Coordinates of C-alpha atoms in Angstrom, one line a residue:
M223 CA 2.1 -26.3 -4.0
R224 CA -1.4 -24.9 -3.1
A225 CA -2.2 -21.6 -4.4
A226 CA -5.2 -19.4 -5.2
Y227 CA -5.7 -18.1 -8.7
Y228 CA -8.0 -16.6 -11.1
E229 CA -8.2 -17.6 -15.1
R230 CA -10.5 -14.7 -16.0
T231 CA -11.6 -11.4 -14.4
G232 CA -14.8 -10.7 -12.5
P233 CA -16.2 -10.7 -8.8
A234 CA -14.2 -12.6 -6.2
S235 CA -16.5 -15.0 -5.5
A236 CA -17.0 -16.0 -9.1
V237 CA -13.3 -16.2 -10.4
F238 CA -11.3 -17.4 -7.7
Q239 CA -10.1 -21.1 -7.5
I240 CA -7.9 -22.8 -5.0
G241 CA -5.8 -25.8 -6.0
E242 CA -2.5 -27.4 -6.7
V243 CA 0.1 -25.8 -9.0
D244 CA 3.7 -26.2 -9.9
T245 CA 6.1 -25.0 -7.3
P246 CA 8.3 -22.5 -9.0
R247 CA 12.2 -22.8 -9.2
P248 CA 14.4 -19.8 -8.7
G249 CA 16.3 -18.7 -11.8
P250 CA 19.7 -16.8 -11.9
G251 CA 19.5 -13.8 -9.6
E252 CA 16.2 -15.0 -7.9
V253 CA 15.3 -16.4 -4.4
L254 CA 12.3 -18.9 -3.7
V255 CA 10.3 -17.6 -0.6
R256 CA 8.2 -19.7 1.5
V257 CA 5.1 -17.5 1.5
M258 CA 3.8 -17.0 5.4
A259 CA 1.6 -14.0 4.6
S260 CA 0.1 -12.5 1.6
G261 CA -1.1 -8.6 1.5
I262 CA -3.9 -7.3 -0.2
N263 CA -4.3 -3.9 -2.0
P264 CA -6.6 -1.9 -3.8
S265 CA -4.4 -2.6 -7.0
D266 CA -4.8 -6.2 -6.5
T267 CA -8.6 -6.2 -6.5
K268 CA -8.9 -4.0 -9.4
K269 CA -6.8 -6.1 -11.5
R270 CA -8.9 -9.1 -10.4
A271 CA -12.1 -7.4 -11.4
G272 CA -10.8 -6.1 -14.8
W273 CA -10.4 -2.3 -13.9
M274 CA -6.5 -2.0 -14.5
R275 CA -4.5 -1.2 -17.3
P276 CA -2.9 -3.0 -19.2
P277 CA -5.8 -5.2 -19.9
W278 CA -5.8 -9.2 -19.1
R279 CA -3.0 -10.9 -20.8
F280 CA -2.3 -14.0 -18.7
E281 CA -4.1 -17.5 -18.8
R282 CA -3.7 -17.8 -15.0
V283 CA -3.1 -15.3 -12.3
I284 CA -1.8 -16.0 -8.7
P285 CA -2.3 -12.7 -7.3
H286 CA -0.9 -10.2 -4.9
S287 CA 2.1 -8.1 -5.0
D288 CA 3.1 -7.9 -1.2
G289 CA 3.9 -10.7 1.1
A290 CA 6.4 -12.0 3.6
G291 CA 8.1 -15.4 4.5
V292 CA 11.5 -17.1 4.5
I293 CA 13.9 -17.6 1.8
E294 CA 14.0 -21.4 1.0
A295 CA 16.3 -21.6 -1.8
A296 CA 18.6 -19.2 -3.8
G297 CA 19.2 -19.2 -7.6
S298 CA 22.7 -18.9 -9.4
G299 CA 24.3 -15.4 -8.4
V300 CA 22.5 -15.1 -5.1
D301 CA 24.3 -15.4 -2.0
R302 CA 23.4 -18.6 -0.5
T303 CA 23.8 -17.3 3.0
R304 CA 20.6 -15.5 2.3
I305 CA 18.7 -19.2 2.6
G306 CA 16.5 -19.1 5.8
E307 CA 16.4 -15.2 6.0
R308 CA 13.0 -13.4 7.1
V309 CA 11.9 -11.1 4.2
W310 CA 9.1 -9.0 3.1
L311 CA 8.2 -8.7 -0.8
W312 CA 7.5 -6.3 -3.1
N313 CA 6.3 -6.2 -6.8
A314 CA 5.9 -9.8 -6.7
Q315 CA 2.9 -9.9 -9.3
W316 CA 3.9 -6.7 -11.3
G317 CA 4.0 -7.4 -14.9
R318 CA 3.9 -11.4 -14.4
A319 CA 1.4 -13.9 -13.4
T320 CA 2.6 -15.3 -10.2
G321 CA 2.3 -13.2 -7.0
T322 CA 2.1 -14.4 -3.2
A323 CA -1.3 -16.0 -2.8
A324 CA 0.5 -19.3 -3.1
E325 CA 2.8 -21.3 -0.5
F326 CA 5.9 -20.3 -2.7
V327 CA 6.9 -17.3 -5.1
A328 CA 10.2 -17.0 -6.9
L329 CA 11.2 -13.6 -7.5
P330 CA 14.3 -11.3 -8.0
A331 CA 16.6 -11.3 -5.1
A332 CA 16.5 -7.6 -4.7
Q333 CA 12.5 -7.9 -4.1
A334 CA 13.0 -10.0 -1.1
V335 CA 14.0 -7.3 1.8
P336 CA 15.2 -8.4 5.1
L337 CA 12.3 -8.2 7.7
P338 CA 13.3 -7.2 11.3
E339 CA 12.7 -9.9 13.8
S340 CA 10.5 -7.6 15.8
V341 CA 8.0 -7.3 12.9
S342 CA 5.6 -10.5 12.2
F343 CA 5.2 -12.0 8.9
I344 CA 1.6 -10.7 8.9
E345 CA 2.9 -7.0 9.5
G346 CA 5.6 -7.7 6.8
A347 CA 2.7 -8.3 4.2
C348 CA 1.8 -5.0 4.5
I349 CA 4.9 -2.9 3.6
G350 CA 5.4 -3.4 -0.1
I351 CA 2.9 -1.1 -1.4
P352 CA 1.2 0.7 1.3
A353 CA 4.2 1.7 3.6
R354 CA 6.6 2.4 0.5
T355 CA 3.8 4.5 -1.0
G356 CA 3.5 6.6 2.3
W357 CA 7.0 7.0 2.7
C358 CA 7.6 8.1 -0.7
A359 CA 4.5 10.5 -0.5
A360 CA 5.9 12.0 2.5
Q361 CA 9.5 12.3 1.5
W362 CA 9.1 13.8 -1.9
G363 CA 7.8 17.0 0.2
K364 CA 11.0 17.3 2.1
P365 CA 9.5 16.9 5.6
G366 CA 11.2 18.6 8.2
P367 CA 11.3 21.4 11.2
G368 CA 9.4 24.2 10.2
R369 CA 7.3 22.7 7.5
H370 CA 3.6 21.7 7.6
V371 CA 2.3 18.5 5.7
L372 CA -1.0 17.7 5.2
V373 CA -2.0 14.0 4.9
Q374 CA -5.4 13.5 3.5
G375 CA -6.6 10.1 4.6
G376 CA -4.2 10.0 7.4
A377 CA -5.3 6.9 9.2
G378 CA -5.4 4.8 5.9
A379 CA -2.7 2.1 5.2
V380 CA -0.9 4.5 3.2
G381 CA -1.6 7.8 5.0
I382 CA -0.6 6.2 8.3
T383 CA 2.7 5.6 7.1
A384 CA 2.8 9.3 5.5
V385 CA 1.9 10.5 8.8
A386 CA 4.7 8.7 10.8
V387 CA 7.4 9.5 8.4
A388 CA 6.8 13.2 8.0
A389 CA 6.5 13.5 11.9
E390 CA 9.6 11.5 12.4
A391 CA 11.3 14.2 10.1
G392 CA 10.2 17.0 12.1
A393 CA 7.2 18.3 10.1
E394 CA 4.2 19.7 11.7
V395 CA 1.5 17.0 10.5
I396 CA -2.1 17.6 9.8
A397 CA -4.2 14.6 9.1
T398 CA -7.9 14.4 7.8
V399 CA -9.8 11.6 8.8
S400 CA -13.4 10.4 8.3
S401 CA -14.1 8.9 12.0
D402 CA -13.2 9.4 15.7
A403 CA -11.5 5.8 15.6
K404 CA -9.3 7.2 12.6
A405 CA -8.5 10.3 14.4
T406 CA -6.9 8.5 17.2
M407 CA -5.0 6.4 14.9
A408 CA -3.7 9.4 13.1
H409 CA -2.9 11.3 16.4
N410 CA -1.0 8.1 17.9
A411 CA 1.0 8.1 14.4
G412 CA 2.5 11.5 15.0
A413 CA -0.3 13.9 13.6
A414 CA 0.0 17.2 15.5
H415 CA -3.6 18.1 14.4
V416 CA -6.3 16.1 13.2
L417 CA -9.5 17.1 11.2
R418 CA -12.6 15.7 9.7
R419 CA -12.4 15.2 6.1
D420 CA -15.8 16.3 5.4
Q421 CA -15.9 19.5 7.6
R422 CA -17.1 22.6 5.9
D423 CA -14.5 24.8 7.2
L424 CA -11.5 22.4 6.4
V425 CA -9.7 25.1 4.2
D426 CA -10.3 27.6 7.0
A427 CA -9.1 25.2 9.9
V428 CA -5.7 24.5 7.9
A429 CA -5.4 28.4 7.2
A430 CA -5.8 28.9 11.0
I431 CA -3.2 26.3 11.9
T432 CA -0.6 27.5 9.5
A433 CA -1.2 31.3 10.1
G434 CA -2.5 31.6 6.8
K435 CA 0.6 30.5 4.8
G436 CA -0.9 27.2 3.9
V437 CA 0.6 23.7 3.8
D438 CA 4.0 23.3 2.2
H439 CA 3.2 19.6 1.0
I440 CA 0.1 17.4 0.5
V441 CA -0.1 13.7 0.8
E442 CA -3.2 13.0 -1.2
V443 CA -5.3 9.8 -1.3
D444 CA -8.1 10.9 -3.8
F445 CA -6.8 13.8 -5.9
G446 CA -10.0 14.1 -8.2
A447 CA -12.4 14.6 -5.3
N448 CA -10.1 17.2 -3.3
W449 CA -8.1 18.9 -5.7
Q450 CA -9.9 22.2 -5.2
A451 CA -9.4 22.1 -1.5
D452 CA -5.7 21.0 -2.0
A453 CA -4.9 24.3 -4.3
D454 CA -6.8 26.6 -1.4
M455 CA -4.7 24.9 1.2
L456 CA -1.3 24.7 -0.4
A457 CA 1.4 27.4 0.4
P458 CA 3.0 29.2 -2.5
G459 CA 5.8 26.8 -4.1
G460 CA 4.0 23.8 -2.4
T461 CA 3.9 20.1 -3.6
V462 CA 1.3 17.7 -3.9
A463 CA 2.2 13.8 -3.9
A464 CA -1.1 12.1 -5.1
Y465 CA -1.2 8.3 -5.1
S466 CA -4.9 7.6 -5.9
S467 CA -7.9 9.0 -7.4
S468 CA -10.4 6.3 -7.0
S469 CA -13.8 7.9 -6.6
T470 CA -12.9 10.3 -9.7
P471 CA -10.4 8.5 -11.9
R472 CA -11.3 11.0 -14.7
F473 CA -11.9 14.6 -14.0
S474 CA -10.8 18.3 -14.9
F475 CA -9.2 20.8 -12.7
D476 CA -8.3 24.3 -12.6
Y477 CA -4.9 24.6 -13.9
Y478 CA -4.4 28.4 -12.6
A479 CA -5.3 27.4 -9.2
F480 CA -2.0 25.4 -9.0
A481 CA -0.1 27.6 -11.4
A482 CA -1.1 30.6 -9.2
K483 CA 0.8 28.8 -6.2
A484 CA 3.7 27.6 -8.6
A485 CA 2.7 24.2 -7.2
V486 CA 4.6 20.8 -8.1
L487 CA 2.2 17.9 -8.6
R488 CA 3.7 14.6 -8.6
F489 CA 2.0 11.2 -8.9
V490 CA 3.3 8.4 -6.9
Q491 CA 3.8 4.9 -8.3
V492 CA 6.0 2.5 -6.1
Y493 CA 6.1 0.0 -8.9
L494 CA 8.3 2.3 -10.8
L495 CA 10.8 3.5 -8.2
E496 CA 14.3 4.1 -9.6
P497 CA 16.8 1.9 -7.6
E498 CA 18.2 4.8 -5.7
E499 CA 14.7 5.9 -4.6
R500 CA 13.9 2.2 -3.6
A501 CA 17.0 1.9 -1.6
A502 CA 16.2 5.3 0.4
C503 CA 12.7 3.8 0.9
E504 CA 14.0 0.5 2.3
A505 CA 16.7 2.2 4.4
G506 CA 14.2 4.7 5.6
L507 CA 11.5 2.2 6.6
A508 CA 13.8 -0.1 8.4
P509 CA 14.4 1.7 11.8
L510 CA 10.8 2.8 11.8
L511 CA 9.6 -0.8 11.6
A512 CA 12.2 -2.2 13.9
S513 CA 11.6 0.1 16.6
G514 CA 7.7 0.0 16.4
R515 CA 7.2 3.4 15.4
L516 CA 5.7 2.4 12.4
K517 CA 3.2 -0.7 13.0
P518 CA 0.8 -1.6 10.2
R519 CA -2.7 -2.3 11.7
I520 CA -4.5 -5.5 10.6
A521 CA -8.1 -5.2 9.8
A522 CA -8.7 -8.8 8.6
C523 CA -6.6 -11.9 8.4
L524 CA -7.8 -15.0 6.8
P525 CA -6.5 -18.2 5.5
L526 CA -5.7 -18.8 1.8
E527 CA -9.3 -20.6 1.3
G528 CA -10.9 -17.1 2.4
I529 CA -9.1 -15.0 -0.3
A530 CA -12.5 -14.4 -2.1
R531 CA -13.9 -12.8 1.5
A532 CA -10.6 -11.1 1.9
H533 CA -10.9 -9.4 -1.7
E534 CA -14.5 -8.5 -0.6
L535 CA -13.4 -7.0 2.6
Q536 CA -10.7 -4.9 0.9
E537 CA -13.3 -3.7 -1.8
S538 CA -15.9 -2.7 0.9
G539 CA -13.9 0.2 2.3
Y540 CA -15.2 -0.6 5.7
Q541 CA -11.9 -2.2 7.2
I542 CA -9.7 0.1 9.0
G543 CA -6.0 -1.5 8.2
N544 CA -4.9 -3.9 6.1
V545 CA -6.3 -7.2 4.6
V546 CA -3.9 -10.3 5.0
L547 CA -4.0 -13.8 4.0
D548 CA -2.2 -16.0 6.5
L549 CA -0.8 -19.0 4.8
A550 CA 0.1 -20.8 8.2
L551 CA -3.4 -20.0 9.5
G552 CA -5.0 -23.3 8.6
L553 CA -7.9 -24.2 10.9
R554 CA -7.1 -21.4 13.6
R555 CA -9.9 -19.1 13.7
P556 CA -9.6 -16.3 11.4
I557 CA -9.1 -12.7 12.7
L558 CA -12.0 -10.1 11.5
R559 CA -11.6 -6.8 13.3
A560 CA -13.8 -5.1 10.9
D561 CA -16.6 -6.9 9.2
P562 CA -19.4 -4.9 7.4
R563 CA -21.8 -7.8 6.9

């Protein structure tokens, strides 16, 4: 089968190779999926660049944890009626060397989740990390009527899901964004209030919306950069679900700023969900996806041969939405909705 892979970490244009590798076979409890689309996430680019822990330990890596496709074969112990099923994939390259940037991937059957017919393979490749992270980050705050949920970065691939999930549950959602285009996206996803992330009076604006009480829950995209504002905006007994701190991965913060609020800090890591959390997440996302109330935005879609460019787009931060490889794209013209060059 054809696959994209790297044999050392470094810049995308320097390390990626495209070539023929052995097609995997499904082992006991596994399915073989013909990959139609492969989603690219920040964790994928960070691992390829050598940024992530644990350190490099494989001779060759076929990257990407997320994807979507069709079950081609089933290993022993798997219901053979699943063959031909449309599925979305999660954790494909978690803790191992083979992910979805290939024509086929074999993985545990539970990691191939039925994909609603109304959801395209390209959209399905954006569920594994972004949508599940957004669902967990929102749901851990117990959103519902009478509660205020603040989503920092409310138009990002994760944030847009968190907005939709919290709004669907009946919470009054406040989203912070960095542009007018993103403001429209957050509003359309269900945010009742949209604020610019860089405005000087952000804390005061949130206080006005909540009648001085503060927000009950915060979904945080960059905890290191925003912790002080989060502490100021949080209501007593409030919760923070942080899923990233890319701009400031190592930092110190004021313990008492959160302790004075009796706050609960939780770190979202969807690679490590307990089975019951994962099942609840999949069940919660299914109706939102099937109805179109949650629809991943595609910023760029390129063929397998464009993987280095796709990683560069993901790393640039200019794109609004998800970057995806379309393994069926072939010679069709690639979609590039957000290109910084």
